[in-house]
Amino acid sequence: MFGRIGGHALRCAGRPVIRRRIYARSFSGQAGAGTAAASAPSPLAGITAELDRIAPRFEVPASQIHIIDTPANFYSTLKNKIRNARRRVYLSTLYIGKTEYDLIETLSHALRDNPKLKVSILTDALRGTRETPDPSCASLLSTLVAEYGSERVDIRMFHTPNLTGLRKDWIPRRINEGWGLQHMKLYGIDDEIILSGANLSEEYFTSRLDRYHVFSSKALTEYYAKIHHAICSLSFQVLPDPQDESNYVLEWPTTNGAPSPLDSPQDFIAYSSTYLSPIIQATENEPARPSEASQTYVYPVSQFTSLLQPNDTSTEFPAVTTVLRLLSSSSAFTGARWLFTAGYFNIHPVLSSLLISSTTTASNTPSTTQGTVLTASPWANGFYGSSGISGMLPAAYTHLSARFLDRVAAAQATNSIQLKEWRKGTVGTPGGWTYHAKGLWVTLPREEHPSLTFVGSSNYTKRSYSLDLEVGALVVTNDQDLKRKLGEETERLQKDASPVSRDDLRRTERRVGWNVRLSMWIVEKVGGAF
């Protein structure tokens, strides 16, 4: 599968503004229309005080955060920034499409025009070599190394330590990806970083809707570069095959601090745990007392559970659950609104419970908090029409949506939580799009637009929080213009969505067969996830 399979810890770069404690006044005095008096502390102060115990915090002016609206604009923005790169390009993604010659040519032009430019690309080994010995992501990327050398172009592929030995030998390709992937999406160019859920292939550039946030911040870009290069140093290196430069080899560099995950998975995990934990944790700092009325904070969050054993110090799951618990338990958030979205609706049961409980009171009666869950219709699911087991996934997600609505009904929250399905045409037909967006937005009581959002690679599933490598950010703001843009983002994502009820999912054409339910049970029992 690999052709031939033949660091030290990085210190934090940049100057992140990292705080353990936040005074209530940090997010007070900037309320929306109809809110409490300016002297009252905002609920955001309670959120930031909790988050400062979990993850690093960066103060980024709202004017330096840009939200891209379409796949085509994402691609054109990415290419334009690569063309103008002066020092570095680093790209973390699940895979680059095996025929993305235009993107490769853009990278090649940038390297040719600027001899000082260095490019680092990280993908997943299982996904990136799936088509071998036919053309693949790995064989395509190796051509850049062949032309510009490994000193300027470093291509890495992460291999999960969960798939080794007989399991790796016997489980078929594509299905084997259920045991863990490099799933981060970090697109860094010089001092700017694009956080997204999108991979780098044609459908993500044309007809698969996702989210794309651009942060123009040197300190934040340095931080994510540190994460990127840390995982690179735990990954195989892709090099041209000396006998055939159109092919590739995967080698485990001697500069990697850990042994190969295929040779010694336990030692690999032990090293990774010691190495990664200090990078992703919050750092003790003296609390600042911001004087600006409009503030925006960005908390990078990471989920590296499979690499952090036995003590999982990942930050994303704690950050998400902290926010949702505040929604569920603090009276300051009564009357808030939230939107949760995932293209593949298989939400972690803890998050599901917290979303539901946020709309009910202690006596399990409805509160004034309202929530919307947005997911892909089966006809907008990337697996629609696929052959084999993957073709069952749209029905499996429908089954999970129905189970979620059953839980909502049991909690007497049907009038407080709405499920919407997104559809724009039908996958595989002219004009048919797929839906791949994921995230969470929270709008404070009596405010019009969201003050908080999670953006990044995570699908918020059991798999995301146990097997895959995920990175994202929690953006907290009281800047009115940025809040308006976040509101526009939620409206844009819901434009082609329609409400779906329990009765809709019981219709004959939506019923899920026994074969789908059995396949879901088998995958979970043998240790995989979807």
Coordinates of C-alpha atoms in Angstrom, one line a residue:
M1 CA 0.0 0.0 0.0
F2 CA 2.9 2.4 0.7
G3 CA 5.4 1.5 -1.9
R4 CA 8.4 1.2 0.5
I5 CA 8.1 2.2 4.1
G6 CA 11.5 2.7 4.9
G7 CA 12.3 15.7 16.4
H8 CA 12.4 17.3 18.8
A9 CA 9.6 19.1 20.6
L10 CA 9.0 22.5 19.1
R11 CA 8.7 25.5 21.4
C12 CA 5.8 27.9 21.2
A13 CA 6.4 30.7 18.7
G14 CA 4.8 34.1 18.6
R15 CA 3.4 36.0 21.6
P16 CA -0.1 34.7 22.3
V17 CA -2.1 36.6 24.8
I18 CA -2.8 33.8 27.2
R19 CA -4.7 34.2 30.4
R20 CA -6.0 32.0 33.2
R21 CA -8.4 34.4 34.7
I22 CA -10.8 37.0 33.2
Y23 CA -12.4 39.8 35.1
A24 CA -16.1 40.2 34.4
R25 CA -15.5 43.7 33.0
S26 CA -13.5 42.2 30.2
F27 CA -16.6 41.5 28.2
S28 CA -19.0 44.1 29.7
G29 CA -20.3 47.4 28.4
Q30 CA -20.8 46.3 24.8
A31 CA -24.3 44.9 24.7
G32 CA -26.6 44.6 21.8
A33 CA -29.9 46.5 21.5
G34 CA -32.3 45.9 24.3
T35 CA -29.6 44.2 26.6
A36 CA -28.9 45.0 30.2
A37 CA -27.2 48.2 31.2
A38 CA -23.6 48.7 30.2
S39 CA -22.4 48.2 33.8
A40 CA -23.6 44.6 33.9
P41 CA -21.1 41.9 33.1
S42 CA -21.7 40.0 29.8
P43 CA -22.2 36.2 30.0
L44 CA -19.1 36.1 27.7
A45 CA -17.0 36.9 30.8
G46 CA -18.1 33.6 32.4
I47 CA -17.2 31.7 29.2
T48 CA -13.7 33.2 28.8
A49 CA -13.0 32.6 32.5
E50 CA -13.7 28.9 32.0
L51 CA -11.9 28.7 28.6
D52 CA -8.7 30.3 30.0
R53 CA -8.3 27.1 32.1
I54 CA -8.5 24.9 29.0
A55 CA -6.7 26.4 26.0
P56 CA -4.4 29.2 24.9
R57 CA -6.0 32.5 24.1
F58 CA -5.1 35.0 21.4
E59 CA -6.5 38.5 21.2
V60 CA -7.1 39.2 17.5
P61 CA -8.7 42.4 16.2
A62 CA -12.1 41.6 14.6
S63 CA -11.0 43.5 11.5
Q64 CA -8.3 40.8 10.9
I65 CA -10.9 38.0 10.7
H66 CA -12.5 37.4 7.3
I67 CA -15.2 34.8 6.6
I68 CA -15.2 33.4 3.0
D69 CA -18.6 32.6 1.6
T70 CA -18.3 30.0 -1.2
P71 CA -16.1 27.1 -2.2
A72 CA -14.9 29.0 -5.4
N73 CA -13.9 32.0 -3.3
F74 CA -12.1 29.7 -0.9
Y75 CA -10.0 28.2 -3.7
S76 CA -9.3 31.5 -5.3
T77 CA -8.3 33.0 -2.0
L78 CA -6.0 30.1 -1.2
K79 CA -4.3 30.2 -4.6
N80 CA -3.8 33.9 -4.5
K81 CA -2.2 33.8 -1.0
I82 CA 0.1 30.9 -2.2
R83 CA 1.1 32.9 -5.3
N84 CA 2.1 35.8 -3.0
A85 CA 3.7 33.8 -0.3
R86 CA 7.2 35.1 0.7
R87 CA 8.4 32.7 3.4
R88 CA 6.3 29.7 4.0
V89 CA 3.2 27.7 3.1
Y90 CA 2.0 25.0 5.4
L91 CA -1.1 22.9 4.5
S92 CA -2.6 20.3 6.9
T93 CA -5.5 18.4 5.2
L94 CA -7.0 14.9 5.0
Y95 CA -5.9 14.6 1.4
I96 CA -5.2 16.5 -1.8
G97 CA -7.1 15.2 -4.8
K98 CA -5.0 13.0 -7.0
T99 CA -5.8 15.2 -10.1
E100 CA -5.3 18.6 -8.5
Y101 CA -2.7 19.7 -11.0
D102 CA -3.9 23.3 -10.9
L103 CA -3.1 23.5 -7.1
I104 CA 0.2 21.8 -7.6
E105 CA 1.1 24.2 -10.4
T106 CA 0.2 27.1 -8.2
L107 CA 2.6 25.8 -5.5
S108 CA 5.3 25.2 -8.1
H109 CA 5.0 28.7 -9.5
A110 CA 5.3 30.1 -6.0
L111 CA 8.4 28.0 -5.3
R112 CA 9.9 28.9 -8.7
D113 CA 9.3 32.7 -8.3
N114 CA 10.6 32.9 -4.7
P115 CA 13.7 30.8 -4.0
K116 CA 13.3 31.5 -0.2
L117 CA 9.9 30.0 0.0
K118 CA 9.4 26.7 1.8
V119 CA 6.4 24.4 1.6
S120 CA 5.2 21.9 4.1
I121 CA 2.2 19.6 3.4
L122 CA 0.7 17.1 5.9
T123 CA -2.0 14.6 4.8
D124 CA -3.2 11.3 6.0
A125 CA -1.3 8.1 5.0
L126 CA -4.4 5.8 4.6
R127 CA -6.4 8.3 2.6
G128 CA -3.4 9.7 0.7
T129 CA -2.3 6.3 -0.6
R130 CA -5.7 4.7 -1.0
E131 CA -5.4 4.4 -4.8
T132 CA -1.8 3.0 -4.9
P133 CA -0.4 1.6 -7.3
D134 CA -2.6 3.9 -9.4
P135 CA -2.1 7.7 -9.2
S136 CA -2.7 9.0 -5.7
C137 CA -2.3 12.0 -3.5
A138 CA 1.1 10.7 -2.5
S139 CA 2.4 10.2 -6.1
L140 CA 1.1 13.7 -7.0
L141 CA 2.8 15.4 -4.1
S142 CA 6.1 13.6 -4.6
T143 CA 6.5 15.4 -7.9
L144 CA 7.0 18.7 -6.0
V145 CA 9.8 17.1 -4.0
A146 CA 11.4 15.7 -7.2
E147 CA 11.5 19.2 -8.7
Y148 CA 12.4 21.4 -5.7
G149 CA 14.1 19.0 -3.3
S150 CA 13.2 17.9 0.3
E151 CA 14.9 20.9 1.8
R152 CA 12.3 23.2 0.3
V153 CA 9.3 20.9 0.0
D154 CA 8.5 18.6 3.0
I155 CA 5.6 16.2 2.4
R156 CA 4.4 14.2 5.4
M157 CA 1.7 11.6 5.9
F158 CA 0.4 10.7 9.3
H159 CA -0.5 7.0 10.0
T160 CA -2.7 6.2 13.0
P161 CA -1.2 3.9 15.6
N162 CA -4.6 2.2 15.9
L163 CA -4.3 0.2 12.7
T164 CA -1.3 -2.2 12.8
G165 CA -0.6 -5.9 12.5
L166 CA -3.3 -8.3 11.4
R167 CA -6.0 -5.6 11.6
K168 CA -4.1 -3.5 9.0
D169 CA -3.4 -6.6 6.8
W170 CA -7.0 -7.8 6.6
I171 CA -9.2 -4.7 6.7
P172 CA -10.0 -3.4 3.2
R173 CA -8.9 0.0 2.1
R174 CA -11.3 2.9 2.6
I175 CA -13.0 0.9 5.5
N176 CA -9.6 0.9 7.3
E177 CA -9.9 4.7 7.5
G178 CA -12.5 4.1 10.3
W179 CA -9.6 3.5 12.7
G180 CA -8.3 7.0 12.7
L181 CA -7.2 9.7 10.3
Q182 CA -5.2 13.0 10.2
H183 CA -8.2 15.2 9.8
M184 CA -6.9 18.7 10.6
K185 CA -7.4 21.5 8.1
L186 CA -4.8 24.2 8.5
Y187 CA -3.9 26.4 5.6
G188 CA -1.1 28.7 6.6
I189 CA 0.6 31.2 4.4
D190 CA 3.2 33.6 5.9
D191 CA 1.4 35.3 8.7
E192 CA -2.2 34.3 7.8
I193 CA -4.1 31.1 8.6
I194 CA -7.3 29.7 7.1
L195 CA -9.2 27.4 9.4
S196 CA -11.7 25.2 7.6
G197 CA -13.4 21.8 7.4
A198 CA -12.7 21.6 3.7
N199 CA -10.1 19.3 2.1
L200 CA -8.2 20.2 -1.0
S201 CA -9.9 18.6 -4.0
E202 CA -12.2 19.7 -6.8
E203 CA -15.5 19.2 -5.2
Y204 CA -14.4 21.3 -2.2
F205 CA -13.5 24.1 -4.6
T206 CA -16.7 24.0 -6.6
S207 CA -19.8 22.2 -5.2
R208 CA -19.3 21.1 -1.5
L209 CA -20.3 23.8 1.0
D210 CA -18.1 24.3 4.0
R211 CA -16.8 27.0 6.3
Y212 CA -13.6 29.1 5.8
H213 CA -12.3 31.7 8.3
V214 CA -9.2 33.7 7.6
F215 CA -7.1 35.0 10.5
S216 CA -4.5 37.7 9.7
S217 CA -2.4 37.2 12.9
K218 CA 1.2 36.4 13.1
A219 CA 1.0 34.9 16.6
L220 CA -2.0 32.8 15.8
T221 CA -0.4 31.5 12.5
E222 CA 2.8 30.7 14.4
Y223 CA 0.8 28.7 16.9
Y224 CA -0.9 26.6 14.3
A225 CA 2.4 26.2 12.5
K226 CA 3.7 24.6 15.7
I227 CA 0.8 22.2 15.7
H228 CA 1.3 21.4 12.1
H229 CA 5.1 20.7 12.4
A230 CA 4.6 18.7 15.5
I231 CA 2.3 16.2 13.7
C232 CA 4.7 16.3 10.7
S233 CA 7.5 15.1 13.0
L234 CA 5.2 12.2 14.0
S235 CA 4.6 11.2 10.4
F236 CA 6.1 9.4 7.4
Q237 CA 8.0 11.5 4.8
V238 CA 6.9 11.2 1.1
L239 CA 9.8 11.1 -1.3
P240 CA 10.2 10.3 -5.0
D241 CA 11.1 6.7 -5.7
P242 CA 14.7 6.7 -6.9
Q243 CA 13.9 4.1 -9.5
D244 CA 10.7 5.8 -10.7
E245 CA 10.2 9.5 -10.0
S246 CA 6.5 9.2 -11.0
N247 CA 6.1 7.0 -8.0
Y248 CA 6.9 7.5 -4.3
V249 CA 8.2 5.9 -1.2
L250 CA 7.2 6.5 2.4
E251 CA 10.1 6.7 4.9
W252 CA 10.3 7.2 8.6
P253 CA 13.0 9.9 9.0
T254 CA 15.7 9.3 11.6
T255 CA 15.0 12.9 12.8
N256 CA 11.6 11.9 14.1
G257 CA 11.8 11.6 17.8
A258 CA 9.3 8.6 18.0
P259 CA 9.5 5.1 16.5
S260 CA 7.2 4.3 13.7
P261 CA 3.6 3.7 14.7
L262 CA 3.7 0.6 12.6
D263 CA 6.7 -0.8 14.3
S264 CA 6.0 0.1 17.9
P265 CA 2.6 1.8 18.4
Q266 CA 2.8 1.9 22.2
D267 CA 6.2 3.6 22.2
F268 CA 4.9 6.0 19.5
I269 CA 1.9 6.9 21.6
A270 CA 4.1 7.3 24.8
Y271 CA 6.4 9.8 23.0
S272 CA 3.5 11.6 21.3
S273 CA 1.8 12.1 24.7
T274 CA 4.8 13.7 26.2
Y275 CA 5.5 15.8 23.2
L276 CA 2.1 17.2 22.3
S277 CA 0.5 17.9 25.6
P278 CA 2.6 21.0 26.5
I279 CA 1.9 22.5 23.1
I280 CA -1.8 22.4 23.2
Q281 CA -2.4 23.4 26.9
A282 CA -3.1 26.8 28.3
T283 CA -0.1 28.6 29.7
E284 CA -0.1 30.5 33.0
N285 CA 0.1 34.2 32.5
E286 CA -0.8 37.3 34.4
P287 CA -4.4 38.3 33.7
A288 CA -4.7 41.4 31.5
R289 CA -7.3 44.1 31.9
P290 CA -8.4 45.0 28.4
S291 CA -9.6 48.6 28.0
E292 CA -11.0 48.2 24.5
A293 CA -14.8 48.1 24.3
S294 CA -14.8 45.7 21.3
Q295 CA -12.7 42.6 21.8
T296 CA -12.3 39.3 20.0
Y297 CA -10.5 36.3 21.5
V298 CA -9.5 33.2 19.6
Y299 CA -8.9 29.9 21.5
P300 CA -7.1 27.2 19.4
V301 CA -8.5 23.8 20.4
S302 CA -7.1 20.4 19.5
Q303 CA -8.3 16.8 19.8
F304 CA -5.4 14.3 19.8
T305 CA -7.0 11.6 22.0
S306 CA -5.4 8.7 20.1
L307 CA -1.9 10.2 20.7
L308 CA -2.4 11.3 24.4
Q309 CA -2.5 8.2 26.6
P310 CA -3.2 7.4 29.3
N311 CA -4.0 11.1 30.2
D312 CA -5.9 12.7 27.4
T313 CA -5.1 16.4 27.6
S314 CA -7.0 17.4 24.4
T315 CA -8.7 20.7 24.6
E316 CA -11.6 20.7 22.0
F317 CA -14.0 18.3 23.8
P318 CA -13.5 20.1 27.1
A319 CA -14.1 23.5 25.4
V320 CA -17.2 22.4 23.6
T321 CA -18.7 20.7 26.7
T322 CA -17.8 23.7 28.9
V323 CA -19.7 26.1 26.6
L324 CA -22.7 23.8 26.4
R325 CA -22.8 23.2 30.1
L326 CA -22.9 26.9 30.7
L327 CA -25.8 27.1 28.3
S328 CA -27.5 24.3 30.3
S329 CA -26.8 25.5 33.8
S330 CA -26.3 29.3 33.9
S331 CA -29.4 31.5 34.1
A332 CA -27.3 34.2 32.3
F333 CA -27.9 32.2 29.1
T334 CA -31.6 31.6 29.4
G335 CA -33.2 32.8 26.2
A336 CA -30.0 32.3 24.2
R337 CA -30.1 30.7 20.7
W338 CA -27.7 28.2 19.2
L339 CA -27.1 26.6 15.8
F340 CA -25.2 23.4 15.6
T341 CA -24.2 21.9 12.3
A342 CA -22.4 18.8 11.0
G343 CA -22.4 17.4 7.5
Y344 CA -22.3 13.9 8.9
F345 CA -24.8 13.8 11.8
N346 CA -23.4 11.4 14.3
I347 CA -23.0 13.8 17.2
H348 CA -21.3 12.6 20.4
P349 CA -23.9 11.5 22.9
V350 CA -22.6 13.9 25.6
L351 CA -22.9 16.8 23.2
S352 CA -26.3 15.7 22.2
S353 CA -27.5 15.5 25.8
L354 CA -26.1 19.0 26.5
L355 CA -27.7 20.6 23.5
I356 CA -31.1 19.1 24.5
S357 CA -30.7 20.1 28.2
S358 CA -29.9 23.7 27.2
T359 CA -33.5 24.1 26.1
T360 CA -35.1 22.6 29.2
T361 CA -35.2 23.7 32.9
A362 CA -34.2 21.8 36.0
S363 CA -37.7 20.4 36.1
N364 CA -37.4 19.1 32.5
T365 CA -39.8 21.7 31.2
P366 CA -39.1 23.9 28.1
S367 CA -37.1 27.1 28.6
T368 CA -36.9 30.1 26.4
T369 CA -33.6 28.9 24.9
Q370 CA -33.9 27.8 21.2
G371 CA -31.7 25.6 19.2
T372 CA -31.3 24.5 15.5
V373 CA -29.5 21.4 14.3
L374 CA -28.5 21.6 10.6
T375 CA -27.2 18.6 8.7
A376 CA -27.0 17.2 5.2
S377 CA -29.9 15.7 3.5
P378 CA -29.2 12.1 2.3
W379 CA -29.2 13.6 -1.2
A380 CA -26.5 16.1 -0.2
N381 CA -24.4 13.6 1.6
G382 CA -20.9 13.0 0.1
F383 CA -21.5 9.2 0.3
Y384 CA -24.8 9.3 -1.6
G385 CA -24.7 6.8 -4.4
S386 CA -21.4 5.2 -3.3
S387 CA -20.8 1.5 -3.8
G388 CA -20.4 -1.0 -0.9
I389 CA -20.7 -0.2 2.8
S390 CA -20.0 3.5 2.3
G391 CA -23.2 3.8 0.3
M392 CA -25.2 2.9 3.4
L393 CA -23.9 5.9 5.3
P394 CA -26.6 8.4 4.2
A395 CA -29.3 6.1 5.6
A396 CA -27.2 5.5 8.7
Y397 CA -27.1 9.3 9.4
T398 CA -30.9 9.4 8.8
H399 CA -31.3 6.7 11.4
L400 CA -29.2 8.8 13.8
S401 CA -31.2 11.9 13.1
A402 CA -34.4 10.1 13.9
R403 CA -32.9 8.8 17.2
F404 CA -31.9 12.4 18.1
L405 CA -35.4 13.6 17.4
D406 CA -36.8 10.8 19.6
R407 CA -34.6 12.1 22.4
V408 CA -35.7 15.6 21.9
A409 CA -39.4 14.5 22.1
A410 CA -38.7 12.5 25.3
A411 CA -37.2 15.6 26.8
Q412 CA -40.3 17.6 25.8
A413 CA -38.1 19.9 23.8
T414 CA -39.8 19.5 20.4
N415 CA -40.9 23.1 20.3
S416 CA -37.4 24.3 21.4
I417 CA -35.1 22.3 19.0
Q418 CA -35.5 22.1 15.3
L419 CA -33.7 19.8 12.9
K420 CA -33.1 21.0 9.4
E421 CA -31.7 19.2 6.4
W422 CA -29.6 21.0 3.7
R423 CA -30.1 20.1 0.1
K424 CA -29.1 21.8 -3.2
G425 CA -30.0 19.4 -6.0
T426 CA -28.9 15.7 -5.8
V427 CA -25.4 14.4 -5.6
G428 CA -24.2 13.0 -8.9
T429 CA -26.6 15.1 -11.0
P430 CA -26.0 18.4 -12.8
G431 CA -26.1 21.2 -10.2
G432 CA -26.1 18.8 -7.3
W433 CA -24.1 20.0 -4.2
T434 CA -22.9 18.3 -1.1
Y435 CA -22.9 19.7 2.5
H436 CA -19.8 19.5 4.6
A437 CA -20.0 22.4 7.1
K438 CA -19.6 21.9 10.8
G439 CA -19.6 24.2 13.8
L440 CA -21.5 25.8 16.7
W441 CA -22.8 29.4 17.1
V442 CA -24.2 30.9 20.2
T443 CA -26.3 34.1 20.3
L444 CA -26.7 35.7 23.7
P445 CA -30.1 36.5 25.2
R446 CA -31.7 39.6 23.7
E447 CA -29.0 39.9 21.0
E448 CA -29.5 39.6 17.3
H449 CA -26.2 37.9 16.1
P450 CA -23.8 35.3 17.5
S451 CA -21.0 36.2 19.9
L452 CA -19.3 32.8 19.8
T453 CA -18.5 30.2 17.2
F454 CA -16.5 27.0 16.9
V455 CA -14.8 26.6 13.5
G456 CA -12.4 23.8 12.3
S457 CA -12.1 20.2 11.2
S458 CA -14.1 18.4 13.9
N459 CA -17.4 16.6 13.1
Y460 CA -18.2 16.4 16.8
T461 CA -18.6 12.7 16.7
K462 CA -17.3 9.8 18.9
R463 CA -14.7 9.3 16.2
S464 CA -13.6 12.9 16.3
Y465 CA -13.0 12.6 20.0
S466 CA -11.3 9.2 20.1
L467 CA -9.6 8.3 16.8
D468 CA -9.0 11.3 14.5
L469 CA -6.6 14.3 14.8
E470 CA -8.7 17.5 14.9
V471 CA -7.9 21.2 15.2
G472 CA -10.1 24.2 15.3
A473 CA -10.8 27.5 17.1
L474 CA -13.4 29.0 19.4
V475 CA -13.9 32.6 18.5
V476 CA -15.5 34.8 21.2
T477 CA -16.3 38.4 20.3
N478 CA -18.4 41.4 21.3
D479 CA -17.5 43.3 18.1
Q480 CA -20.7 44.2 16.4
D481 CA -19.4 44.0 12.9
L482 CA -17.9 40.5 13.4
K483 CA -21.1 39.3 15.1
R484 CA -23.1 40.5 12.1
K485 CA -20.8 38.6 9.8
L486 CA -21.2 35.4 11.9
G487 CA -25.0 36.0 11.7
E488 CA -24.7 36.2 7.9
E489 CA -22.8 33.0 7.9
T490 CA -25.5 31.1 9.7
E491 CA -28.1 32.5 7.4
R492 CA -26.1 31.5 4.3
L493 CA -25.7 28.0 5.6
Q494 CA -29.5 27.7 6.2
K495 CA -30.5 29.2 2.9
D496 CA -31.1 25.8 1.3
A497 CA -32.3 24.0 4.4
S498 CA -35.7 22.8 5.4
P499 CA -37.2 21.6 8.7
V500 CA -37.5 17.9 9.2
S501 CA -39.8 16.2 11.7
R502 CA -40.0 12.7 13.2
D503 CA -43.0 12.0 10.9
D504 CA -40.9 13.0 7.9
L505 CA -38.2 10.5 8.8
R506 CA -40.9 7.7 9.3
R507 CA -42.0 8.0 5.7
T508 CA -41.5 4.9 3.6
E509 CA -38.7 6.5 1.4
R510 CA -36.8 7.5 4.6
R511 CA -37.0 4.2 6.5
V512 CA -33.7 2.6 7.3
G513 CA -33.3 -1.1 6.5
W514 CA -32.0 -3.8 8.8
N515 CA -28.8 -4.1 6.7
V516 CA -27.8 -0.5 7.6
R517 CA -28.5 -1.0 11.3
L518 CA -26.5 -4.3 11.3
S519 CA -23.6 -2.6 9.5
M520 CA -23.5 0.2 12.0
W521 CA -23.5 -2.3 14.9
I522 CA -20.7 -4.3 13.3
V523 CA -18.4 -1.3 12.7
E524 CA -18.9 -0.1 16.3
K525 CA -18.2 -3.6 17.7
V526 CA -14.9 -4.1 15.9
G527 CA -13.6 -0.8 17.0
G528 CA -14.1 1.4 14.0
A529 CA -16.2 4.6 13.7
F530 CA -17.8 6.7 11.0

